[in-house]
PDB file of N, CA and C in Angstrom:
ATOM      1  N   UNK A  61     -20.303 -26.941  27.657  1.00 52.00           N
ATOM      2  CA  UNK A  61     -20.519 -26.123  26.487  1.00 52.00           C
ATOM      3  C   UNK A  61     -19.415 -26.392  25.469  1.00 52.00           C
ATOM      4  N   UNK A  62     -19.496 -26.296  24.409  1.00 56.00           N
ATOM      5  CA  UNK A  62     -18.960 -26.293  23.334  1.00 56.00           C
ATOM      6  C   UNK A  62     -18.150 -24.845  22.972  1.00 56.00           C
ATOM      7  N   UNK A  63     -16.686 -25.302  22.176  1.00 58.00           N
ATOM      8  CA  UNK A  63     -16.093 -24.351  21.727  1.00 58.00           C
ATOM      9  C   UNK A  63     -16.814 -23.433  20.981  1.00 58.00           C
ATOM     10  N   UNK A  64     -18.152 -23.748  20.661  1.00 70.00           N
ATOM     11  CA  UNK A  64     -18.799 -22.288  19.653  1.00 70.00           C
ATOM     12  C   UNK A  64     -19.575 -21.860  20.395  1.00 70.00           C
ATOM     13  N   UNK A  65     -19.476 -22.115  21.501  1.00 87.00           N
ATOM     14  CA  UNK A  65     -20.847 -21.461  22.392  1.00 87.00           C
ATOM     15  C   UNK A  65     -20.745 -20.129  22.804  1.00 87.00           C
ATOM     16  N   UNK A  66     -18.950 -19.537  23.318  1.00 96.00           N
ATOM     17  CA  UNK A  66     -18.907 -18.368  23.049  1.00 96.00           C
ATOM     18  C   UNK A  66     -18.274 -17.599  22.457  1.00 96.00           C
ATOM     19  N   UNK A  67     -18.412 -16.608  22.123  1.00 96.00           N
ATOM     20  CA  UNK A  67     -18.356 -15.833  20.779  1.00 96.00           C
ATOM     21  C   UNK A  67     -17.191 -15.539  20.817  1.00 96.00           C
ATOM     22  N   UNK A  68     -16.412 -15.009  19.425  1.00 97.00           N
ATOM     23  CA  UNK A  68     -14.809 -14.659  19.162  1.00 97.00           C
ATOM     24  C   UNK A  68     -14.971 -12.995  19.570  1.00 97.00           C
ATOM     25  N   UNK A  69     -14.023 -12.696  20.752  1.00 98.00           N
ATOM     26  CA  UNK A  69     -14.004 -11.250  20.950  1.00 98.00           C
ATOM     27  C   UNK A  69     -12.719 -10.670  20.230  1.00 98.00           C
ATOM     28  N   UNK A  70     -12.770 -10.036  18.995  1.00 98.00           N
ATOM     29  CA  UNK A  70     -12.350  -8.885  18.700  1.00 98.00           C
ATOM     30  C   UNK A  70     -11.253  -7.934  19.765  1.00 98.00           C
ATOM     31  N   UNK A  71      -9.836  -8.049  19.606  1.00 97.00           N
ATOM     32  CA  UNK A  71      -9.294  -6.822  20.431  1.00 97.00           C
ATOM     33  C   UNK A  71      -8.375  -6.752  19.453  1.00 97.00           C
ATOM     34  N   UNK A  72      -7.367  -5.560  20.138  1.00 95.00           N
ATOM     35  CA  UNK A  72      -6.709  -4.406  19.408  1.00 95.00           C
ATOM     36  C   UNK A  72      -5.511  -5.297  18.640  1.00 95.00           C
ATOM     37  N   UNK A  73      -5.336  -4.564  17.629  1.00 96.00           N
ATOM     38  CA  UNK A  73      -3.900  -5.582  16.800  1.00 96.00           C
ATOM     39  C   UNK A  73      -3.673  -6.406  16.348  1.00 96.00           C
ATOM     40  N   UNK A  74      -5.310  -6.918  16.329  1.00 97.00           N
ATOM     41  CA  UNK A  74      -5.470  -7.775  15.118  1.00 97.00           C
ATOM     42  C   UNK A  74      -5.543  -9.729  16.661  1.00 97.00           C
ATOM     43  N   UNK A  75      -5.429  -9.133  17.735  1.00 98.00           N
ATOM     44  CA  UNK A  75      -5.793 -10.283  18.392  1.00 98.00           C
ATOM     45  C   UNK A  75      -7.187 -10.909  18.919  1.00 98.00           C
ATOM     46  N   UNK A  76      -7.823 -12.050  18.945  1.00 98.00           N
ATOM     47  CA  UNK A  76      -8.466 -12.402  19.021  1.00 98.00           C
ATOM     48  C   UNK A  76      -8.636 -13.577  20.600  1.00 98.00           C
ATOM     49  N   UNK A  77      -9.836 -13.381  20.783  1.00 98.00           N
ATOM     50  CA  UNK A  77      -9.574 -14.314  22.346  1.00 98.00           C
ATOM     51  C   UNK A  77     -11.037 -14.978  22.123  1.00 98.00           C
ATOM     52  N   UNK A  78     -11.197 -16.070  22.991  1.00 98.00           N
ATOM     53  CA  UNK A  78     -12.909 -16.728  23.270  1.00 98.00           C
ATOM     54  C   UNK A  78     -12.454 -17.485  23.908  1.00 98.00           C
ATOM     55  N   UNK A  79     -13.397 -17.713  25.092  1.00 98.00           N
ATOM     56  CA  UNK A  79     -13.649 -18.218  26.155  1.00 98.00           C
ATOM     57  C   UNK A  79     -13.652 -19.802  25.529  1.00 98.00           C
ATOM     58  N   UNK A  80     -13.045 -21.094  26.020  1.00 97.00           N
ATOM     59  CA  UNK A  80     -13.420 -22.594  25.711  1.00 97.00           C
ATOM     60  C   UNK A  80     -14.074 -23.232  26.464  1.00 97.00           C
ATOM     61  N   UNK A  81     -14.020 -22.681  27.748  1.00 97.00           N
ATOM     62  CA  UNK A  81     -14.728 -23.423  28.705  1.00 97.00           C
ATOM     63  C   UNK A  81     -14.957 -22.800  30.040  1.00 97.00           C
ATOM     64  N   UNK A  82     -15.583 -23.157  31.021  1.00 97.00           N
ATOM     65  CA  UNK A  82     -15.796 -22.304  32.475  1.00 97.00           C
ATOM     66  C   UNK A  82     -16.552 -23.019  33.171  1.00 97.00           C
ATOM     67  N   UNK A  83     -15.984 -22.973  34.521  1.00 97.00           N
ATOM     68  CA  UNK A  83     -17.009 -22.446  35.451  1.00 97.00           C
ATOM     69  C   UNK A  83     -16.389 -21.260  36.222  1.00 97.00           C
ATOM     70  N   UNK A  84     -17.362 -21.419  38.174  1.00 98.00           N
ATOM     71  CA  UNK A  84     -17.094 -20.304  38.707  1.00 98.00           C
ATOM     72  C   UNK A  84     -15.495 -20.598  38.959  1.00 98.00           C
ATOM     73  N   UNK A  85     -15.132 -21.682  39.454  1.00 98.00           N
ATOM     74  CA  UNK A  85     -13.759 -22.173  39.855  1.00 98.00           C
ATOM     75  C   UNK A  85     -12.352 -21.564  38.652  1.00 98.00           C
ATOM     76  N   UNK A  86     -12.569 -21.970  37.243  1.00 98.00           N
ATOM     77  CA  UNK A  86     -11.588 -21.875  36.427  1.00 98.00           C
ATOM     78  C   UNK A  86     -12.486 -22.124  34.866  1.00 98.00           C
ATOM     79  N   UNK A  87     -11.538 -21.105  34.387  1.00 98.00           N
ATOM     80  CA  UNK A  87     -11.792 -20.981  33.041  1.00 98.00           C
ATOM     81  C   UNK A  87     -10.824 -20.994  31.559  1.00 98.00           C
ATOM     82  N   UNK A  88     -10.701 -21.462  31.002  1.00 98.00           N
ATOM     83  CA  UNK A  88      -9.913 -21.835  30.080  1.00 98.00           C
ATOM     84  C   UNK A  88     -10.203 -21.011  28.312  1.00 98.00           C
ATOM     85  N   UNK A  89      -9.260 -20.379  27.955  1.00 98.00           N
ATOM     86  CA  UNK A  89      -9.548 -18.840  27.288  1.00 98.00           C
ATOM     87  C   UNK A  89      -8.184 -19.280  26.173  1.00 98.00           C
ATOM     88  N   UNK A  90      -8.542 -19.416  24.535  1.00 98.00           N
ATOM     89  CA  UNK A  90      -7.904 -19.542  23.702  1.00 98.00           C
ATOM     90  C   UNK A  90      -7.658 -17.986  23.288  1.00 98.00           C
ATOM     91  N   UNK A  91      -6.611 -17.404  22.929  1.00 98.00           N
ATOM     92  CA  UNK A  91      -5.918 -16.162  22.354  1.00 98.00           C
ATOM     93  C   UNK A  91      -4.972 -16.280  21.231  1.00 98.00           C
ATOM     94  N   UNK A  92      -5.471 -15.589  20.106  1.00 98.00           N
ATOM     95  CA  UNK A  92      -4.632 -15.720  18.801  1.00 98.00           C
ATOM     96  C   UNK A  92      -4.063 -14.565  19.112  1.00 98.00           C
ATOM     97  N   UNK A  93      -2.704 -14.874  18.369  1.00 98.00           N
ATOM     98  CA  UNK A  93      -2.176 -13.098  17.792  1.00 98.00           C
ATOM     99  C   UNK A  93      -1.303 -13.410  16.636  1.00 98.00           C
ATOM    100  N   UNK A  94      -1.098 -12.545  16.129  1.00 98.00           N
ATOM    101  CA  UNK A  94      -0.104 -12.218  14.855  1.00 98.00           C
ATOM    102  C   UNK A  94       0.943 -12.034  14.632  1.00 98.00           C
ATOM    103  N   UNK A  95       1.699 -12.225  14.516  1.00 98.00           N
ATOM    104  CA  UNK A  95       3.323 -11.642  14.436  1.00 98.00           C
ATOM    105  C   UNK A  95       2.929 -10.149  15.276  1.00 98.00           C
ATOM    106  N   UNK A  96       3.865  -9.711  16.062  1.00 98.00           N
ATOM    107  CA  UNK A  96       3.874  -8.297  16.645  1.00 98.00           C
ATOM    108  C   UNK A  96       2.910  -8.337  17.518  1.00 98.00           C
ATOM    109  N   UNK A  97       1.679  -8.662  17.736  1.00 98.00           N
ATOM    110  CA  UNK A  97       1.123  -8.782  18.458  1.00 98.00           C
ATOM    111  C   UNK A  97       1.397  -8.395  19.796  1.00 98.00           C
ATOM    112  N   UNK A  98       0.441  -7.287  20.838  1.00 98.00           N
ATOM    113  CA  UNK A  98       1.255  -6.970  22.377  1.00 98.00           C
ATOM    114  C   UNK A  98       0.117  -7.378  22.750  1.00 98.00           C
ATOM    115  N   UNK A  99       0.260  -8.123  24.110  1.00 98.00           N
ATOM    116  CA  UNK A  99      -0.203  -8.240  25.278  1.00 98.00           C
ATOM    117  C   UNK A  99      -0.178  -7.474  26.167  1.00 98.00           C
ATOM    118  N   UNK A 100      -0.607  -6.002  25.998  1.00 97.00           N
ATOM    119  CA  UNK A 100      -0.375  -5.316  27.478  1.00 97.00           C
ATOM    120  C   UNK A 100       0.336  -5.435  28.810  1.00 97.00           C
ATOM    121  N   UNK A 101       1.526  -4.812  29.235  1.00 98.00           N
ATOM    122  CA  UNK A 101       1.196  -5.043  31.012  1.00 98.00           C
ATOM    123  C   UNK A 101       0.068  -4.974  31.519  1.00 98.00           C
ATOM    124  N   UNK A 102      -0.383  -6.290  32.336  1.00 98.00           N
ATOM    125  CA  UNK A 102      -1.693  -5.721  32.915  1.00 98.00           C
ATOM    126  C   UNK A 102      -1.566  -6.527  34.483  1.00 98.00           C
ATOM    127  N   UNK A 103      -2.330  -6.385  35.007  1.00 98.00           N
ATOM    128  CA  UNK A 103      -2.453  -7.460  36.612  1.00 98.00           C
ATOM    129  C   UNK A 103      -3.860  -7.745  36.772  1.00 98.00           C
ATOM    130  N   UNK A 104      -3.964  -9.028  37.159  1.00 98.00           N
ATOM    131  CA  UNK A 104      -5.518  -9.529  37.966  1.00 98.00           C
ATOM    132  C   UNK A 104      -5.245 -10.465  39.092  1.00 98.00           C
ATOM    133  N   UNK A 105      -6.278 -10.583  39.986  1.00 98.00           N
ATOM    134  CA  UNK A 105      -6.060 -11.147  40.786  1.00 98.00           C
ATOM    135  C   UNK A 105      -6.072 -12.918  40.759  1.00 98.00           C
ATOM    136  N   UNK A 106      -6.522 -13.027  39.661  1.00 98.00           N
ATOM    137  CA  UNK A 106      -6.304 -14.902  39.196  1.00 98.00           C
ATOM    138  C   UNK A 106      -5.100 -15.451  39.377  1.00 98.00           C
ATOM    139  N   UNK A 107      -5.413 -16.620  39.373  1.00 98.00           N
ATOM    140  CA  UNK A 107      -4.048 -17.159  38.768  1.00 98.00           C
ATOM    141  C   UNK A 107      -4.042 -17.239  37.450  1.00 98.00           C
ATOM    142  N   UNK A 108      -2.910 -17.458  36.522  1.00 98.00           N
ATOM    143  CA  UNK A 108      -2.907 -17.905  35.382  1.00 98.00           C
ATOM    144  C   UNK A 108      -1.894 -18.487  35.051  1.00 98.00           C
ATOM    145  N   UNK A 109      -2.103 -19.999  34.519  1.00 98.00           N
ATOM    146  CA  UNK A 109      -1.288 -20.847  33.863  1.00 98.00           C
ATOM    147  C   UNK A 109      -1.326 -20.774  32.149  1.00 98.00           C
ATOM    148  N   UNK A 110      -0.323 -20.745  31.443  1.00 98.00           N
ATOM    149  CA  UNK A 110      -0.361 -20.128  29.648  1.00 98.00           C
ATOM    150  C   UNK A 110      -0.026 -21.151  29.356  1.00 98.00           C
ATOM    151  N   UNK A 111      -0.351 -22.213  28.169  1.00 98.00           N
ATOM    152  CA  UNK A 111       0.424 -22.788  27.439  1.00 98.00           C
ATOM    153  C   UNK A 111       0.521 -22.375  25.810  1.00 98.00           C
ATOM    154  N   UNK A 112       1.474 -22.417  25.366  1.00 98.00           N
ATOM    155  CA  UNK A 112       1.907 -22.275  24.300  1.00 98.00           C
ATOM    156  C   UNK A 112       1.624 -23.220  23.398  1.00 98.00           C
ATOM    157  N   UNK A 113       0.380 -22.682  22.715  1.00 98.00           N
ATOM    158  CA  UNK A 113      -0.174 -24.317  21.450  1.00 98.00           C
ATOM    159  C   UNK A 113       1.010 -24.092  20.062  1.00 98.00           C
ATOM    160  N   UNK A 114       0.989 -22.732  20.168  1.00 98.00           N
ATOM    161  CA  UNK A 114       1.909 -22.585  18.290  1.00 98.00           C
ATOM    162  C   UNK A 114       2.431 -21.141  18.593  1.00 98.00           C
ATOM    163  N   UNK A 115       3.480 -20.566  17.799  1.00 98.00           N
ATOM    164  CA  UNK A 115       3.958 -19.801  17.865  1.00 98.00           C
ATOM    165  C   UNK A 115       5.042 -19.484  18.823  1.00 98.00           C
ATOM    166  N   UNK A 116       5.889 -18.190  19.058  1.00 98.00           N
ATOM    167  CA  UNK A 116       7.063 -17.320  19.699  1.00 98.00           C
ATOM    168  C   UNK A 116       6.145 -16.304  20.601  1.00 98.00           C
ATOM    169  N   UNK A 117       6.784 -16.158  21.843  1.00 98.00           N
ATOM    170  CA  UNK A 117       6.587 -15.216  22.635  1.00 98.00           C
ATOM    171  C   UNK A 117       7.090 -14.526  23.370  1.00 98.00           C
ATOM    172  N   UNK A 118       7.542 -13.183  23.698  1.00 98.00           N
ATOM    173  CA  UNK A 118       8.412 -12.825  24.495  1.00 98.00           C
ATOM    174  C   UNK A 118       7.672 -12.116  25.780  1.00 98.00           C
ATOM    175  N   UNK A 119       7.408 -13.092  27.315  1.00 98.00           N
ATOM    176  CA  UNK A 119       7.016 -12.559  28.473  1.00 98.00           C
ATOM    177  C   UNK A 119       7.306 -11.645  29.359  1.00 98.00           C
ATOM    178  N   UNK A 120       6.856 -10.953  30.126  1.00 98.00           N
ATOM    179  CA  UNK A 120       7.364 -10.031  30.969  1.00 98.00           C
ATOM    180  C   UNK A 120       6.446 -10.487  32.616  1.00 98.00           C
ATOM    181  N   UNK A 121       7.046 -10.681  33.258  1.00 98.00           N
ATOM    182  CA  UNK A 121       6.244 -10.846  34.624  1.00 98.00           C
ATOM    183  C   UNK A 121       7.035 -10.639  35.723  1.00 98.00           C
ATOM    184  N   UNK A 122       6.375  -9.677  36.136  1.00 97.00           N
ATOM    185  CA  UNK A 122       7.007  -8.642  37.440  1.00 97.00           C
ATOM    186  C   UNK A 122       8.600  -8.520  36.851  1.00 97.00           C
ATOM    187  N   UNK A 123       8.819  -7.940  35.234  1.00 96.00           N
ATOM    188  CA  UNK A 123       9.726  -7.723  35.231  1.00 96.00           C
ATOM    189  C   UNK A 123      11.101  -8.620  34.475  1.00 96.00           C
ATOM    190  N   UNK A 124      10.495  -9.889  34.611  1.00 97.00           N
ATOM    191  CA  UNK A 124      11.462 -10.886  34.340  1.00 97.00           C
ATOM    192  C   UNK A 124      11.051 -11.007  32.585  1.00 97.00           C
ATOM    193  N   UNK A 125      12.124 -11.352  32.338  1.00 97.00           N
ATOM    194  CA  UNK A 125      11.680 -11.546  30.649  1.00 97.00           C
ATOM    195  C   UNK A 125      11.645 -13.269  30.467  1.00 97.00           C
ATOM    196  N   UNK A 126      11.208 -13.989  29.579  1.00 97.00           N
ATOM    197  CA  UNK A 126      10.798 -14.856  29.438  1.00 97.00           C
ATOM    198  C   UNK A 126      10.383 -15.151  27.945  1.00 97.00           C
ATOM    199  N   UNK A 127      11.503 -16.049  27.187  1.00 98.00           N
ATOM    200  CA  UNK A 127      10.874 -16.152  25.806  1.00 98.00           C
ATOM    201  C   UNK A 127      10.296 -17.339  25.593  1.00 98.00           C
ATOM    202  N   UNK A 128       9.484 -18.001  25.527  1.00 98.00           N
ATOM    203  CA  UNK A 128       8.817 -19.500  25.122  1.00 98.00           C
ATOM    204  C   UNK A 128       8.074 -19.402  23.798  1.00 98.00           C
ATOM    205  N   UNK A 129       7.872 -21.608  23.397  1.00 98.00           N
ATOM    206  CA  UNK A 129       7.855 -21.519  22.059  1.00 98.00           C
ATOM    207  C   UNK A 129       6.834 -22.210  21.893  1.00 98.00           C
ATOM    208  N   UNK A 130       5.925 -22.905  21.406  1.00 98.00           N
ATOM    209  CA  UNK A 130       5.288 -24.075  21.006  1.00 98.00           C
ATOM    210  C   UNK A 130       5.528 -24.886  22.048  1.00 98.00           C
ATOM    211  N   UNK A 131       4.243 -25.304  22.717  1.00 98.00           N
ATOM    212  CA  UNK A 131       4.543 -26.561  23.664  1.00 98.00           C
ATOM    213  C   UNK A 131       4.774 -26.165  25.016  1.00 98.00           C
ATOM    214  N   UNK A 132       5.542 -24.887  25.302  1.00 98.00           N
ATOM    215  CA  UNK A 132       6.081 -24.443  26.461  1.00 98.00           C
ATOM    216  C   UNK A 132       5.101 -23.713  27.151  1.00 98.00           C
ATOM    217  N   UNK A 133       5.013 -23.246  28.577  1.00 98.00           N
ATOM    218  CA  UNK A 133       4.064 -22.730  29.275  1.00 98.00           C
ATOM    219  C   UNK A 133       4.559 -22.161  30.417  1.00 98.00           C
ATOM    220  N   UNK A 134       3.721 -21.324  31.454  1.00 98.00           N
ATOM    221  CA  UNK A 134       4.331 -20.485  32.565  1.00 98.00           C
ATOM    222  C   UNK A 134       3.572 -19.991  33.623  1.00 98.00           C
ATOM    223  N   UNK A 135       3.465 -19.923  34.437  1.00 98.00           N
ATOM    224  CA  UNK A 135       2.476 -19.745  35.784  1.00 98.00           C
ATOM    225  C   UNK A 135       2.401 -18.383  35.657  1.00 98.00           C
ATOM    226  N   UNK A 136       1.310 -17.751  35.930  1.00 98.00           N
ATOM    227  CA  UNK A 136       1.438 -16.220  36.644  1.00 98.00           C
ATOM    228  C   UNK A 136       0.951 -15.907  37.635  1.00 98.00           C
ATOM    229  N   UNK A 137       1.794 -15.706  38.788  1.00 98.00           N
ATOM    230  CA  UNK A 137       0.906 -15.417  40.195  1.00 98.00           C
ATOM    231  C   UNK A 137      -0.511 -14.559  40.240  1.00 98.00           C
ATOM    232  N   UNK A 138      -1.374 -14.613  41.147  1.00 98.00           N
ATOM    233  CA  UNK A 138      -2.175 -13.479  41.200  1.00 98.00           C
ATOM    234  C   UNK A 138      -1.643 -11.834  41.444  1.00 98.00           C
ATOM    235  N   UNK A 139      -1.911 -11.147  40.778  1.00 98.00           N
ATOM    236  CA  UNK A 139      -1.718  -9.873  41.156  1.00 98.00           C
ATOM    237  C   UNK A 139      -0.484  -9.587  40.556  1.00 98.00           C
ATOM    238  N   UNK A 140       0.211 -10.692  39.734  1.00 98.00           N
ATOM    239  CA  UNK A 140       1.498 -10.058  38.880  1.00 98.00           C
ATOM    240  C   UNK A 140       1.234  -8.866  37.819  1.00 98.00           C
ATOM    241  N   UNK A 141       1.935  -8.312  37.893  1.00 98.00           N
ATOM    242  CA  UNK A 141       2.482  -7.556  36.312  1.00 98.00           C
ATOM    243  C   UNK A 141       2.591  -7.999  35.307  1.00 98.00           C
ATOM    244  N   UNK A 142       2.050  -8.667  34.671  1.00 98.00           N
ATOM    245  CA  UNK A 142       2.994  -9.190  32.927  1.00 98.00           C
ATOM    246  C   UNK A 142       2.352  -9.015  31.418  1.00 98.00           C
ATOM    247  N   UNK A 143       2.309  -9.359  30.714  1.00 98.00           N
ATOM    248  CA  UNK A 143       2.238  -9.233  29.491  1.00 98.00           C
ATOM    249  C   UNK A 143       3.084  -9.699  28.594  1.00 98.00           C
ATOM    250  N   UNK A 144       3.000  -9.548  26.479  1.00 98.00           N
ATOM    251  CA  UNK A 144       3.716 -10.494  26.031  1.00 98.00           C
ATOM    252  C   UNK A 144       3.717  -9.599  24.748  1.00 98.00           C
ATOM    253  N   UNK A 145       4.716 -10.297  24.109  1.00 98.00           N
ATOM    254  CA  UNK A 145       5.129  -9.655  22.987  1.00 98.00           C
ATOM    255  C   UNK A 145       4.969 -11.158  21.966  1.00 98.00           C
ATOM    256  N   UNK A 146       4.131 -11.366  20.883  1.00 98.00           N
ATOM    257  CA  UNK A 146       4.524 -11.756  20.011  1.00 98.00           C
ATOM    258  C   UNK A 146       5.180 -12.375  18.895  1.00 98.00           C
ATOM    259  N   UNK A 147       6.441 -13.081  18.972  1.00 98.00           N
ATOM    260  CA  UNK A 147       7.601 -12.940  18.137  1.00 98.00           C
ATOM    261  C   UNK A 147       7.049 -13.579  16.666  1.00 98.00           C
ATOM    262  N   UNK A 148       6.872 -14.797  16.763  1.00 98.00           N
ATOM    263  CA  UNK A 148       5.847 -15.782  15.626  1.00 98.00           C
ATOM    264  C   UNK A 148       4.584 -15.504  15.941  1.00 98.00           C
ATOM    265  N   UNK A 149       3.724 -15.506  14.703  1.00 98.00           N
ATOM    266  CA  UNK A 149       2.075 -15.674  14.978  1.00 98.00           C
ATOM    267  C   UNK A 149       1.863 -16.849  15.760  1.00 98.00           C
ATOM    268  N   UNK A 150       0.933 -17.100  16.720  1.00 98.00           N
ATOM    269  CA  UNK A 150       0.042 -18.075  17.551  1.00 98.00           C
ATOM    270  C   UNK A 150      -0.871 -17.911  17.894  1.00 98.00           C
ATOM    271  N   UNK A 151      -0.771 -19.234  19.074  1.00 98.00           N
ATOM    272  CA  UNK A 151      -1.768 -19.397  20.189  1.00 98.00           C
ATOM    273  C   UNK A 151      -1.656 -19.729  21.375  1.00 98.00           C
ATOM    274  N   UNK A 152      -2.042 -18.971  22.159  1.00 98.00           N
ATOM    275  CA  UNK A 152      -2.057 -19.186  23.878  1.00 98.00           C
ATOM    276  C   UNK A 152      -3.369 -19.596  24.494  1.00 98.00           C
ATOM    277  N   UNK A 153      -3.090 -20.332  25.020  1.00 98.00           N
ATOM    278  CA  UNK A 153      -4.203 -21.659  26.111  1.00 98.00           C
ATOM    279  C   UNK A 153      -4.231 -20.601  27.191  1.00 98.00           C
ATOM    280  N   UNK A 154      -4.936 -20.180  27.540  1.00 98.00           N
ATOM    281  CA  UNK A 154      -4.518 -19.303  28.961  1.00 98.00           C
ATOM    282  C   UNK A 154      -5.626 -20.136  29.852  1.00 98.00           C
ATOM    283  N   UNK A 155      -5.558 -20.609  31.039  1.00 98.00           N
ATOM    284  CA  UNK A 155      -6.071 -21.100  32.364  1.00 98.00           C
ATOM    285  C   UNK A 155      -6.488 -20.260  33.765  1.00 98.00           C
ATOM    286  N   UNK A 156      -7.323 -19.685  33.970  1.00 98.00           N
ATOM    287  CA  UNK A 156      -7.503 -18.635  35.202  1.00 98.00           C
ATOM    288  C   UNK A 156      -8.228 -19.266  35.973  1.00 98.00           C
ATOM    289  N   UNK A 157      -7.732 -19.794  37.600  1.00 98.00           N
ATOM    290  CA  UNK A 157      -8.279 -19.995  38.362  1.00 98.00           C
ATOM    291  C   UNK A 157      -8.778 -18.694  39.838  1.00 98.00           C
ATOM    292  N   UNK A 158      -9.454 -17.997  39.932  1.00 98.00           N
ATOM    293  CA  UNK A 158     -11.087 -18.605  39.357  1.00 98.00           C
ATOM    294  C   UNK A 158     -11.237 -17.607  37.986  1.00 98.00           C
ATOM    295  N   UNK A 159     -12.608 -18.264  37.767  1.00 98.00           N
ATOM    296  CA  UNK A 159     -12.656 -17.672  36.115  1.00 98.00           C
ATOM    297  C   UNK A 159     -12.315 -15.961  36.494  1.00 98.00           C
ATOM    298  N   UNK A 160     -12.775 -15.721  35.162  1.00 98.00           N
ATOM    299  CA  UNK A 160     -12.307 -13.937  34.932  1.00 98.00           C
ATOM    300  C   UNK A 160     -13.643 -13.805  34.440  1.00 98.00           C
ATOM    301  N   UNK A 161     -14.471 -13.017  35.186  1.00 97.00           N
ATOM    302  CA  UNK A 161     -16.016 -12.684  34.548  1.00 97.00           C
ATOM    303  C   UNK A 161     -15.590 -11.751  33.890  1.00 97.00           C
ATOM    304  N   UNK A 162     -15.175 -10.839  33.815  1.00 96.00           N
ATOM    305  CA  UNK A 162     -14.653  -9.879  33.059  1.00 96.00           C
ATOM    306  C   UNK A 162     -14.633 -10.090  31.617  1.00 96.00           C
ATOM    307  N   UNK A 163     -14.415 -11.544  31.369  1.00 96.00           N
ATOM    308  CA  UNK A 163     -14.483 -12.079  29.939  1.00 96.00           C
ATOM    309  C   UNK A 163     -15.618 -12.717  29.426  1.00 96.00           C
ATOM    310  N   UNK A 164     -16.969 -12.802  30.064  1.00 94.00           N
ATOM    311  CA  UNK A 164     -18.107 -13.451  30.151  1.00 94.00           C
ATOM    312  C   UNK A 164     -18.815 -12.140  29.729  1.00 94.00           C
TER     313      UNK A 164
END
């Protein structure tokens, strides 16, 4: 499928997410945000690998802080804690093995 195949979802603060690709195995999920922009603490049971296409971010996972920039990226165990703060407007590549129906 093609990057327009699914639709731009709308969330809080002006961030934006859509799915790029999937199957049942892993799914690959582009996320804009804005300057200020929060990422919730949240946990799932995926894995997730982030890369950093553009922009500042300040991470939190299980606690640990973590600032990365453009280019840079970071594992998140299953079942972690984390979330992100914003610093520059961007974009995050996010990778979930297995997908996240939740976003389907």
């Amino acid at each position: 499928m093609t990057e327009n195949s699914y639709p731009v979802v709308e969330l809080e603060g002006g961030i934006r997410r859509q799915v790029r690709s999937q199957t049942p195995e892993m799914m690959v999920v582009a996320v804009d945000f804005p300057n200020g922009g929060v990422g919730g603490l949240h946990s799932h049971p995926h894995v997730q690998s982030t890369y950093v296409r553009a922009g500042r971010f300040r991470f939190s996972v299980e606690g640990a802080e973590i600032e990365v920039a453009s280019g840079d990226s970071l594992i998140v165990p299953p079942n972690a804690m984390h979330g992100c703060v914003c610093i520059e407007a961007g974009q995050l590549i996010d990778v979930f093995s297995p997908r996240r129906d939740d976003f389907l």
